[in-house]
Amino acid sequence: MSYRKQPSGSQKRKQKNEIGLAVEAQKGSILKFVHHENNEVDQDHHVTSQDNFYADEAQEMQEHTEQSFETDADTKQEIKTVETVLAWDIDYIGTWLQSLNNEYRAIILEKGPVRIKGLEYPKDIRGRKFTKNNYYKRLSNGEIVNRRWLVLLESEKQHWRRVLEHLLSIVEYLSTNNLAFRGSIEKLFQPQNGNFLGLVQLLGKFDTVMSEHLRRVTENEIHDHYLGPRIQNELIMLMSNKVRDKIVSLVILAKYFAVILDCTPDISHQEQMSLIVRFVHISDSAQITVKELFITFLEVQDTTGFGLLQTLLDELKQMGLSIMNIRGQGYDNGANMKGCISGMQARLLRENPRAFFVPCACHSLNLILCDMAKSSVEAIAFFGLLQRIYVLFSASTQRWQIFKAHVNGITIKPLSETRWESRVESVKTLRYQSEEVYEALVAISEEARDPKAKSEAQSLASEISSFKFLTSVVIWYDILVKISSVSKFLVKYREHGFKEAQVTARELAQALGVEPKFPCANGSVKALHRVNTALIKEPALLLRSKQVYQDFCLRQTVPCAV
């Protein structure tokens, strides 16, 4: 049995006639509800210019009352429908213009959808019409709920604002505490889905806003939930840009600043250069503080002095900072940084002779220790022995338990490759508990099942029991203790030492009857005093005086990368 795939010609003509009759029957039906009773125009009422506009619009639209429907793919004839616009009433879609500009669209969105009650809507050509029952939805359990897409938008706007505030607070918390955002799974209510989604779920238990948001997500009422990794990255970038803009505004207000740079490869082996700015900040209450703030990480493709300088200049230009306002530069002791001919500091000095270079004191001290240890074969063997002891005990939980059973209080630590002064912690155990460590090594040599570990323990026990090794332990501990204390003292003194020294000096000055003032050096302090005095007579000099004072303060507080 064969079936006809396409309707016959008579069927097409019959269908066309039925549609034509339905359209003809619906002519003017929209006019039944486009006017309020209170909006009827009195016969004596003068027509305004706006009324004329819509009347003309209606006259123009009346000429195109019938719009076509495609009924036959071959003939492609059209049947026209009726759409007449008589007046602008935002509460009734029937009065809206056929083409709305952005201004009207903004008004509609701001007003939001309005529910019209007590109105009989016309049927379409298929006999269907909108009723008040469409405002509600019957769930599978019989419960009737409100359809949210047909209520005012203001409550929705407030809801989404609060959702975004919650998400921004979560981003701020994770970023401040340097915690990871994502886990191995990026779905709600799944194990190991990360800290971000975990905090969202936690807030949903106690907070009504997040609880409602999670309900919409889990019940598939919304598709854009702002919880994905791309949105997380966007929120991070928005907040970081805001903080960065604030720092840059403070630097621009201070005008003069110093730059501190340091390069290190990241986990993807990409060279990263950290940019820190140091400047004098004068608050509204005239409180003066020297601020040292991190700006950003810069990807470096060319690690030569020229390449590093170009990377810095491009970033400063993007932030709106002038290279001529740099008054200090501080780097480590790498040749590409400190080189006096082709190093970055030399190239920057050629651009701005006032950008004085100050090498990092802590890094210099670290290099002295490193070079001193590498110049001695005995020192190399000594620290190598310390690392072997740590590796032996830490490579096995059983050996670590043997170590803890013999050595109390102080544990062994690995050697630090970046901060040599911190190696004092590695030497400290053998300095004060060499006998206990020796007994632990002997115990491993007797109890260990691994032949390699047993042989290594016997060798280490023999080496640390020599007088030569014990002498080296004492010498290196004394050196590292002094250097560590000096390094910590300098860091602390750099923050608070100058102010404390001034207080003590004033007390001594009062005892000797000396006026607590600094002597003039090259007339700079005296010139600054004359400028401040002139401010009383000429307030226009305030800006220049501030710049001179900031320049003076930056020279007194040299930068240093710690």
Coordinates of C-alpha atoms in Angstrom, one line a residue:
M1 CA 0.0 0.0 0.0
S2 CA 1.4 3.4 -1.0
Y3 CA 0.8 6.7 0.8
R4 CA 0.7 10.1 -0.6
K5 CA 3.6 12.2 0.8
Q6 CA 2.3 15.6 -0.4
P7 CA -1.3 16.9 -0.3
S8 CA -3.2 17.1 -3.5
G9 CA -4.0 20.3 -5.4
S10 CA -7.6 20.3 -4.1
Q11 CA -6.4 19.8 -0.5
K12 CA -3.9 22.7 -0.9
R13 CA -6.7 25.0 -2.3
K14 CA -9.0 24.0 0.5
Q15 CA -6.4 24.7 3.2
K16 CA -5.6 28.1 1.6
N17 CA -9.2 29.1 1.6
E18 CA -9.6 28.1 5.3
I19 CA -6.6 30.2 6.3
G20 CA -7.9 33.1 4.3
L21 CA -11.3 32.9 6.0
A22 CA -9.7 32.7 9.4
V23 CA -7.5 35.7 8.8
E24 CA -10.5 37.6 7.5
A25 CA -12.5 36.7 10.6
Q26 CA -9.7 38.0 12.8
K27 CA -9.5 41.4 11.2
G28 CA -9.8 44.2 13.8
S29 CA -10.0 41.8 16.7
I30 CA -6.9 43.3 18.3
L31 CA -8.7 46.6 18.5
K32 CA -10.9 45.1 21.2
F33 CA -8.2 45.4 23.8
V34 CA -5.6 48.0 22.7
H35 CA -7.4 50.8 24.5
H36 CA -8.3 51.4 28.2
E37 CA -11.7 52.9 28.9
N38 CA -10.0 55.7 30.8
N39 CA -7.9 56.5 27.7
E40 CA -10.8 57.2 25.3
V41 CA -10.3 60.5 23.6
D42 CA -13.0 63.0 23.9
Q43 CA -14.3 64.5 20.6
D44 CA -13.4 68.0 21.8
H45 CA -9.9 66.9 22.8
H46 CA -7.1 68.4 20.7
V47 CA -4.7 65.9 19.2
T48 CA -1.2 66.4 20.4
S49 CA 1.9 66.0 18.2
Q50 CA 2.6 62.6 19.7
D51 CA -1.0 61.5 18.9
N52 CA -0.4 62.7 15.3
F53 CA 2.7 60.7 15.2
Y54 CA 1.0 57.5 16.2
A55 CA -2.1 58.3 14.0
D56 CA 0.2 58.7 11.0
E57 CA 1.9 55.4 12.0
A58 CA -1.4 53.7 12.3
Q59 CA -2.5 55.1 8.9
E60 CA 0.7 53.8 7.3
M61 CA 0.3 50.4 9.0
Q62 CA -3.3 50.1 7.9
E63 CA -2.2 50.1 4.3
H64 CA -0.5 46.8 5.0
T65 CA -3.2 45.0 7.0
E66 CA -2.8 41.6 5.4
Q67 CA 0.5 39.7 5.6
S68 CA 1.1 36.5 3.8
F69 CA 1.5 33.0 5.1
E70 CA 3.5 30.5 3.0
T71 CA 1.1 27.7 2.1
D72 CA 2.6 26.3 -1.0
A73 CA 6.3 25.8 -1.6
D74 CA 5.8 26.2 -5.4
T75 CA 3.6 29.4 -5.5
K76 CA 5.1 31.0 -2.3
Q77 CA 2.0 33.2 -2.0
E78 CA 1.5 35.3 1.1
I79 CA -1.6 36.1 3.2
K80 CA -1.3 39.3 5.2
T81 CA -2.1 39.7 8.9
V82 CA -3.3 42.7 10.8
E83 CA -1.0 44.7 13.1
T84 CA -2.2 48.3 13.8
V85 CA -0.5 50.6 16.3
L86 CA -2.6 53.4 17.6
A87 CA -0.9 54.7 20.8
W88 CA 2.0 54.0 23.1
D89 CA 1.0 52.1 26.2
I90 CA 3.8 50.1 27.8
D91 CA 1.4 47.9 29.8
Y92 CA -0.2 46.6 26.6
I93 CA 1.9 45.0 23.9
G94 CA -0.8 45.7 21.4
T95 CA 0.1 49.4 21.4
W96 CA 3.8 48.9 20.9
L97 CA 5.4 50.1 17.7
Q98 CA 6.3 47.5 15.1
S99 CA 10.0 48.4 15.3
L100 CA 11.3 49.5 18.7
N101 CA 14.5 51.5 19.0
N102 CA 16.9 51.1 21.9
E103 CA 15.2 53.9 23.9
Y104 CA 11.9 52.0 23.9
R105 CA 13.6 48.7 24.6
A106 CA 15.3 50.2 27.6
I107 CA 12.0 51.5 28.9
I108 CA 10.3 48.1 28.5
L109 CA 13.1 46.3 30.2
E110 CA 13.1 48.8 33.1
K111 CA 9.4 48.5 33.5
G112 CA 9.4 44.8 33.2
P113 CA 6.5 42.5 32.1
V114 CA 3.0 43.3 33.4
R115 CA 0.2 40.9 34.1
I116 CA -3.0 41.9 32.5
K117 CA -6.1 40.6 34.3
G118 CA -9.7 40.5 33.2
L119 CA -8.9 40.5 29.5
E120 CA -10.1 38.0 26.9
Y121 CA -7.3 37.3 24.5
P122 CA -8.1 36.5 20.8
K123 CA -7.5 33.1 19.3
D124 CA -4.9 32.4 16.7
I125 CA -5.5 30.6 13.4
R126 CA -5.2 27.2 15.2
G127 CA -7.8 28.1 17.8
R128 CA -5.2 28.6 20.7
K129 CA -5.1 31.7 22.9
F130 CA -3.3 33.0 26.0
T131 CA -5.2 32.7 29.3
K132 CA -4.5 33.7 32.9
N133 CA -3.7 30.0 33.6
N134 CA -0.4 30.6 31.8
Y135 CA 0.7 32.7 34.7
Y136 CA 1.0 29.6 36.8
K137 CA 2.4 26.1 36.5
R138 CA 1.2 22.8 37.9
L139 CA 3.9 20.6 39.2
S140 CA 3.9 16.8 38.9
N141 CA 2.9 16.6 42.6
G142 CA -0.1 18.8 42.0
E143 CA 1.3 22.0 43.5
I144 CA 0.7 25.2 41.6
V145 CA 3.6 27.6 41.5
N146 CA 4.1 31.0 40.0
R147 CA 5.9 31.3 36.6
R148 CA 8.8 33.5 37.3
W149 CA 9.2 34.7 33.7
L150 CA 5.9 36.5 33.9
V151 CA 6.5 38.6 37.0
L152 CA 8.4 41.9 37.4
L153 CA 12.1 42.0 36.7
E154 CA 13.1 44.1 39.7
S155 CA 13.2 41.2 42.1
E156 CA 15.2 39.2 39.7
K157 CA 17.7 42.0 39.3
Q158 CA 18.1 42.2 43.1
H159 CA 18.5 38.5 43.3
W160 CA 21.3 38.3 40.7
R161 CA 23.0 41.3 42.3
R162 CA 23.1 39.4 45.6
V163 CA 24.3 36.2 43.9
L164 CA 27.2 38.1 42.3
E165 CA 28.1 39.7 45.6
H166 CA 28.3 36.3 47.2
L167 CA 30.4 34.9 44.4
L168 CA 32.8 37.9 44.5
S169 CA 33.2 37.5 48.3
I170 CA 34.1 33.8 47.7
V171 CA 36.7 34.9 45.1
E172 CA 38.1 37.5 47.4
Y173 CA 38.4 34.9 50.3
L174 CA 40.2 32.3 48.1
S175 CA 42.5 34.8 46.5
T176 CA 43.5 36.4 49.8
N177 CA 44.3 33.1 51.3
N178 CA 46.1 31.8 48.2
L179 CA 43.8 28.8 47.9
A180 CA 43.0 26.8 44.7
F181 CA 39.6 27.4 43.1
R182 CA 38.9 24.2 41.2
G183 CA 39.2 20.6 41.9
S184 CA 39.2 17.5 39.7
I185 CA 35.4 17.8 39.1
E186 CA 33.5 20.9 38.1
K187 CA 30.0 19.9 39.1
L188 CA 27.9 20.9 42.1
F189 CA 27.3 18.4 44.9
Q190 CA 30.1 16.1 43.7
P191 CA 33.1 15.1 45.8
Q192 CA 36.4 16.8 45.0
N193 CA 34.8 19.7 43.1
G194 CA 37.1 22.3 44.5
N195 CA 37.0 25.1 47.1
F196 CA 34.9 27.5 45.0
L197 CA 31.9 25.2 44.4
G198 CA 32.4 23.8 47.9
L199 CA 31.9 27.3 49.5
V200 CA 28.9 27.9 47.2
Q201 CA 27.4 24.7 48.6
L202 CA 28.3 25.7 52.1
L203 CA 26.6 29.1 51.8
G204 CA 23.6 27.4 50.3
K205 CA 22.9 25.6 53.6
F206 CA 22.6 28.8 55.6
D207 CA 22.0 31.7 53.1
T208 CA 18.6 32.1 51.4
V209 CA 20.1 33.8 48.3
M210 CA 22.5 31.0 47.5
S211 CA 19.9 28.4 48.5
E212 CA 17.5 29.8 46.0
H213 CA 20.3 30.0 43.4
L214 CA 21.3 26.4 43.8
R215 CA 17.6 25.3 43.7
R216 CA 17.3 27.0 40.3
V217 CA 20.5 25.3 39.0
T218 CA 19.7 21.8 40.2
E219 CA 16.1 22.0 38.9
N220 CA 17.3 23.3 35.5
E221 CA 15.3 26.5 35.7
I222 CA 18.4 28.5 34.6
H223 CA 21.3 27.7 32.3
D224 CA 23.6 30.6 33.1
H225 CA 24.5 30.1 36.7
Y226 CA 27.9 31.9 36.9
L227 CA 29.6 29.0 38.6
G228 CA 31.8 27.7 35.8
P229 CA 35.6 28.1 35.5
R230 CA 35.4 30.8 32.9
I231 CA 33.3 33.0 35.1
Q232 CA 35.7 32.4 38.0
N233 CA 38.6 33.6 35.9
E234 CA 36.6 36.7 34.8
L235 CA 35.8 37.6 38.4
I236 CA 39.4 37.1 39.4
M237 CA 40.6 39.4 36.6
L238 CA 37.9 42.0 37.4
M239 CA 39.0 42.2 41.0
S240 CA 42.7 42.1 40.3
N241 CA 42.3 44.9 37.7
K242 CA 40.4 47.0 40.3
V243 CA 43.2 46.6 42.9
R244 CA 45.9 47.3 40.3
D245 CA 44.1 50.4 39.2
K246 CA 44.0 51.6 42.8
I247 CA 47.7 51.1 43.3
V248 CA 48.5 52.8 40.0
S249 CA 46.3 55.8 41.0
L250 CA 48.3 56.1 44.3
V251 CA 51.6 56.0 42.3
I252 CA 50.4 58.7 39.9
L253 CA 49.4 60.8 42.9
A254 CA 52.8 60.4 44.4
K255 CA 54.5 61.0 41.0
Y256 CA 57.9 59.7 41.9
F257 CA 58.5 56.0 42.5
A258 CA 61.1 53.2 42.5
V259 CA 60.8 49.8 40.7
I260 CA 61.9 46.4 42.2
L261 CA 62.1 43.5 39.8
D262 CA 62.9 39.8 40.1
C263 CA 62.7 37.0 37.6
T264 CA 62.0 33.3 38.2
P265 CA 60.5 30.5 36.1
D266 CA 57.0 29.2 36.9
I267 CA 55.8 25.6 36.9
S268 CA 55.4 25.7 33.1
H269 CA 59.0 26.8 32.8
Q270 CA 58.0 30.3 31.6
E271 CA 60.2 33.1 32.8
Q272 CA 58.1 35.4 35.0
M273 CA 59.2 38.9 36.2
S274 CA 57.6 40.3 39.3
L275 CA 57.0 44.1 39.3
I276 CA 56.9 45.9 42.6
V277 CA 56.6 49.7 43.0
R278 CA 57.9 51.7 46.0
F279 CA 56.6 55.2 46.6
V280 CA 55.9 57.8 49.3
H281 CA 52.2 58.1 50.1
I282 CA 50.9 61.2 51.8
S283 CA 47.4 60.6 53.2
D284 CA 44.7 63.2 53.7
S285 CA 45.6 63.5 57.3
A286 CA 49.2 64.4 56.3
Q287 CA 50.5 61.0 57.4
I288 CA 53.6 60.0 55.4
T289 CA 54.3 56.3 54.7
V290 CA 56.6 54.5 52.3
K291 CA 54.6 51.9 50.5
E292 CA 56.0 48.9 48.7
L293 CA 53.3 47.2 46.7
F294 CA 53.2 44.3 44.2
I295 CA 51.7 45.2 40.8
T296 CA 51.9 42.1 38.5
F297 CA 53.8 39.3 36.9
L298 CA 55.2 39.9 33.5
E299 CA 56.0 37.2 31.0
V300 CA 59.6 37.6 29.7
Q301 CA 60.6 36.2 26.3
D302 CA 64.0 38.0 26.2
T303 CA 66.0 37.7 29.4
T304 CA 68.8 40.1 28.3
G305 CA 69.1 43.5 29.8
F306 CA 67.5 45.0 26.7
G307 CA 64.6 42.6 26.7
L308 CA 63.9 43.1 30.4
L309 CA 64.0 46.9 30.0
Q310 CA 61.6 46.8 27.0
T311 CA 59.2 44.6 29.0
L312 CA 59.3 47.1 31.9
L313 CA 58.8 50.1 29.6
D314 CA 55.8 48.5 27.8
E315 CA 54.1 47.8 31.1
L316 CA 54.7 51.3 32.5
K317 CA 53.3 52.8 29.4
Q318 CA 50.2 50.7 29.6
M319 CA 49.7 51.8 33.2
G320 CA 50.2 55.4 32.4
L321 CA 53.5 55.8 34.4
S322 CA 56.4 57.8 33.1
I323 CA 59.9 56.4 33.1
M324 CA 61.2 59.8 33.9
N325 CA 59.5 59.7 37.3
I326 CA 61.5 56.7 38.4
R327 CA 63.9 57.5 41.2
G328 CA 65.2 54.1 42.1
Q329 CA 65.7 50.6 40.8
G330 CA 66.5 47.5 42.8
Y331 CA 67.3 44.0 41.4
D332 CA 69.3 40.9 42.3
N333 CA 72.9 40.4 41.4
G334 CA 72.4 38.7 38.1
A335 CA 74.6 39.9 35.2
N336 CA 71.6 40.8 33.0
M337 CA 70.2 43.0 35.9
K338 CA 73.3 44.7 37.5
G339 CA 75.6 44.7 34.5
C340 CA 77.2 48.2 34.3
I341 CA 77.3 48.2 30.5
S342 CA 74.5 46.1 29.0
G343 CA 72.6 45.3 32.2
M344 CA 69.1 46.5 32.8
Q345 CA 70.1 49.0 35.4
A346 CA 72.7 50.6 33.0
R347 CA 70.2 50.8 30.2
L348 CA 67.6 52.4 32.4
L349 CA 70.1 54.9 33.8
R350 CA 70.8 56.0 30.2
E351 CA 67.1 56.7 29.8
N352 CA 66.7 58.4 33.2
P353 CA 69.9 59.4 35.1
R354 CA 67.9 59.9 38.3
A355 CA 66.9 56.2 38.5
F356 CA 69.7 55.2 40.9
F357 CA 70.4 51.5 41.2
V358 CA 70.6 49.8 44.6
P359 CA 71.5 46.0 44.6
C360 CA 69.5 43.8 46.9
A361 CA 71.5 43.5 50.2
C362 CA 69.9 40.2 51.3
H363 CA 70.7 38.7 47.9
S364 CA 74.2 39.9 48.1
L365 CA 74.7 38.3 51.5
N366 CA 73.3 35.1 50.2
L367 CA 75.7 35.1 47.3
I368 CA 78.6 35.6 49.6
L369 CA 77.7 32.5 51.6
C370 CA 77.1 30.5 48.4
D371 CA 80.4 31.5 46.9
M372 CA 82.3 30.9 50.2
A373 CA 80.9 27.4 50.5
K374 CA 81.5 26.5 46.8
S375 CA 85.2 27.6 47.1
S376 CA 85.9 24.9 49.8
V377 CA 85.9 21.2 49.0
E378 CA 85.4 20.4 52.7
A379 CA 82.3 22.7 52.8
I380 CA 80.8 21.0 49.8
A381 CA 81.4 17.5 51.3
F382 CA 80.0 18.7 54.7
F383 CA 76.7 20.0 53.4
G384 CA 76.4 17.0 51.1
L385 CA 76.6 14.7 54.1
L386 CA 73.8 16.7 55.8
Q387 CA 71.6 16.2 52.8
R388 CA 72.4 12.4 52.7
I389 CA 71.3 12.1 56.4
Y390 CA 68.0 13.8 55.7
V391 CA 67.3 11.7 52.6
L392 CA 68.0 8.4 54.5
F393 CA 65.6 9.1 57.3
S394 CA 62.8 10.8 55.2
A395 CA 62.7 8.2 52.5
S396 CA 61.0 5.6 54.7
T397 CA 58.3 5.9 57.4
Q398 CA 59.9 3.1 59.3
R399 CA 63.3 4.9 59.4
W400 CA 61.6 8.2 60.3
Q401 CA 60.0 6.4 63.3
I402 CA 63.4 5.1 64.4
F403 CA 64.8 8.7 64.1
K404 CA 61.9 10.1 66.3
A405 CA 62.5 7.3 68.9
H406 CA 66.1 8.4 69.4
V407 CA 66.0 12.2 68.7
N408 CA 63.6 14.4 70.6
G409 CA 62.6 18.0 70.0
I410 CA 64.7 18.9 66.9
T411 CA 64.2 17.2 63.6
I412 CA 66.4 17.2 60.6
K413 CA 65.6 19.5 57.6
P414 CA 66.6 19.6 54.0
L415 CA 69.1 22.1 52.7
S416 CA 67.7 25.3 51.2
E417 CA 69.1 26.2 47.8
T418 CA 67.8 29.8 47.7
R419 CA 68.4 31.1 51.2
W420 CA 71.8 29.9 52.6
E421 CA 71.3 31.6 56.0
S422 CA 68.3 29.2 56.6
R423 CA 70.6 26.2 56.5
V424 CA 71.3 26.9 60.1
E425 CA 68.2 24.7 60.8
S426 CA 69.8 21.8 59.0
V427 CA 73.0 22.1 61.1
K428 CA 71.3 22.7 64.4
T429 CA 70.2 19.1 64.9
L430 CA 73.7 17.7 64.6
R431 CA 75.2 20.6 66.6
Y432 CA 73.1 19.8 69.7
Q433 CA 72.0 16.1 69.2
S434 CA 74.9 14.5 67.3
E435 CA 74.9 11.6 69.8
E436 CA 71.2 10.8 69.3
V437 CA 71.5 11.0 65.5
Y438 CA 74.5 8.6 65.6
E439 CA 72.4 6.1 67.7
A440 CA 69.6 6.4 65.2
L441 CA 71.9 5.6 62.3
V442 CA 73.3 2.6 64.2
A443 CA 69.8 1.3 64.8
I444 CA 68.9 1.6 61.1
S445 CA 72.1 -0.3 60.2
E446 CA 71.1 -3.1 62.5
E447 CA 67.3 -3.2 61.9
A448 CA 66.8 -2.1 58.3
R449 CA 65.8 -4.8 55.8
D450 CA 67.0 -2.9 52.8
P451 CA 70.7 -3.7 52.2
K452 CA 71.2 -0.3 50.5
A453 CA 69.8 1.6 53.5
K454 CA 71.8 -0.5 55.9
S455 CA 75.0 0.2 54.1
E456 CA 74.2 3.9 53.8
A457 CA 73.5 4.1 57.6
Q458 CA 76.7 2.4 58.5
S459 CA 78.7 4.9 56.2
L460 CA 77.0 7.9 57.7
A461 CA 77.4 6.8 61.2
S462 CA 81.1 6.4 60.6
E463 CA 81.5 9.8 59.0
I464 CA 79.6 11.9 61.6
S465 CA 81.6 10.3 64.4
S466 CA 84.9 11.8 63.1
F467 CA 86.5 14.8 64.8
K468 CA 86.7 16.6 61.5
F469 CA 83.0 16.5 60.9
L470 CA 82.2 17.6 64.5
T471 CA 84.5 20.6 64.1
S472 CA 82.8 21.5 60.8
V473 CA 79.4 21.3 62.5
V474 CA 80.5 23.8 65.2
I475 CA 82.1 26.2 62.8
W476 CA 79.3 26.3 60.3
Y477 CA 76.6 26.6 63.0
D478 CA 78.4 29.6 64.6
I479 CA 78.7 31.3 61.2
L480 CA 75.1 30.6 60.0
V481 CA 73.6 31.7 63.4
K482 CA 75.3 35.1 63.2
I483 CA 74.3 35.6 59.6
S484 CA 70.7 34.5 60.2
S485 CA 70.4 36.9 63.2
V486 CA 71.9 39.8 61.2
S487 CA 69.6 39.1 58.2
K488 CA 66.5 39.1 60.5
F489 CA 67.8 42.1 62.3
L490 CA 68.2 44.1 59.1
V491 CA 64.7 43.1 57.9
K492 CA 63.2 44.3 61.2
Y493 CA 65.4 47.4 61.4
R494 CA 64.4 48.3 57.8
E495 CA 60.7 48.5 58.9
H496 CA 61.0 50.1 62.4
G497 CA 64.6 50.8 63.2
F498 CA 64.8 54.3 61.9
K499 CA 61.9 55.6 63.9
E500 CA 63.1 53.9 67.0
A501 CA 66.6 55.4 66.5
Q502 CA 65.1 58.9 66.1
V503 CA 63.3 58.5 69.5
T504 CA 66.5 57.4 71.3
A505 CA 68.5 60.2 69.5
R506 CA 66.0 62.9 70.7
E507 CA 66.5 61.7 74.3
L508 CA 70.2 61.9 74.0
A509 CA 69.9 65.4 72.3
Q510 CA 67.7 66.6 75.2
A511 CA 70.3 65.4 77.7
L512 CA 73.1 67.2 75.9
G513 CA 71.0 70.3 75.2
V514 CA 71.2 69.8 71.5
E515 CA 68.4 70.8 69.1
P516 CA 67.0 67.6 67.5
K517 CA 67.4 68.7 63.8
F518 CA 69.4 67.3 61.0
P519 CA 72.2 69.4 59.5
C520 CA 71.7 70.7 56.0
A521 CA 73.3 68.5 53.4
N522 CA 74.1 70.3 50.1
G523 CA 71.4 72.7 50.9
S524 CA 68.6 70.3 50.1
V525 CA 67.0 70.4 53.6
K526 CA 67.4 74.2 53.8
A527 CA 65.9 74.5 50.3
L528 CA 63.0 72.3 51.3
H529 CA 62.4 74.5 54.4
R530 CA 62.4 77.6 52.2
V531 CA 59.8 76.1 49.9
N532 CA 57.6 75.1 52.8
T533 CA 57.9 78.6 54.2
A534 CA 56.9 80.1 50.9
L535 CA 53.7 78.1 50.9
I536 CA 52.3 80.5 53.4
K537 CA 52.6 83.3 51.0
E538 CA 52.1 81.3 47.7
P539 CA 49.8 78.3 47.9
A540 CA 50.4 77.6 44.2
L541 CA 53.8 76.2 45.1
L542 CA 52.1 73.3 47.0
L543 CA 52.3 70.8 44.1
R544 CA 56.0 71.5 43.5
S545 CA 56.8 71.3 47.2
K546 CA 55.1 67.9 47.4
Q547 CA 57.2 66.6 44.5
V548 CA 60.4 67.8 46.0
Y549 CA 59.6 66.2 49.4
Q550 CA 58.6 62.9 47.8
D551 CA 61.9 62.9 45.8
F552 CA 63.8 63.6 49.0
C553 CA 62.0 60.8 50.9
L554 CA 62.7 58.3 48.2
R555 CA 66.4 59.0 48.3
Q556 CA 66.4 58.4 52.0
T557 CA 64.6 55.0 51.7
V558 CA 66.4 53.0 49.1
P559 CA 64.5 50.0 47.6
C560 CA 65.6 46.4 48.3
A561 CA 64.1 43.2 47.0
V562 CA 63.6 40.8 50.0

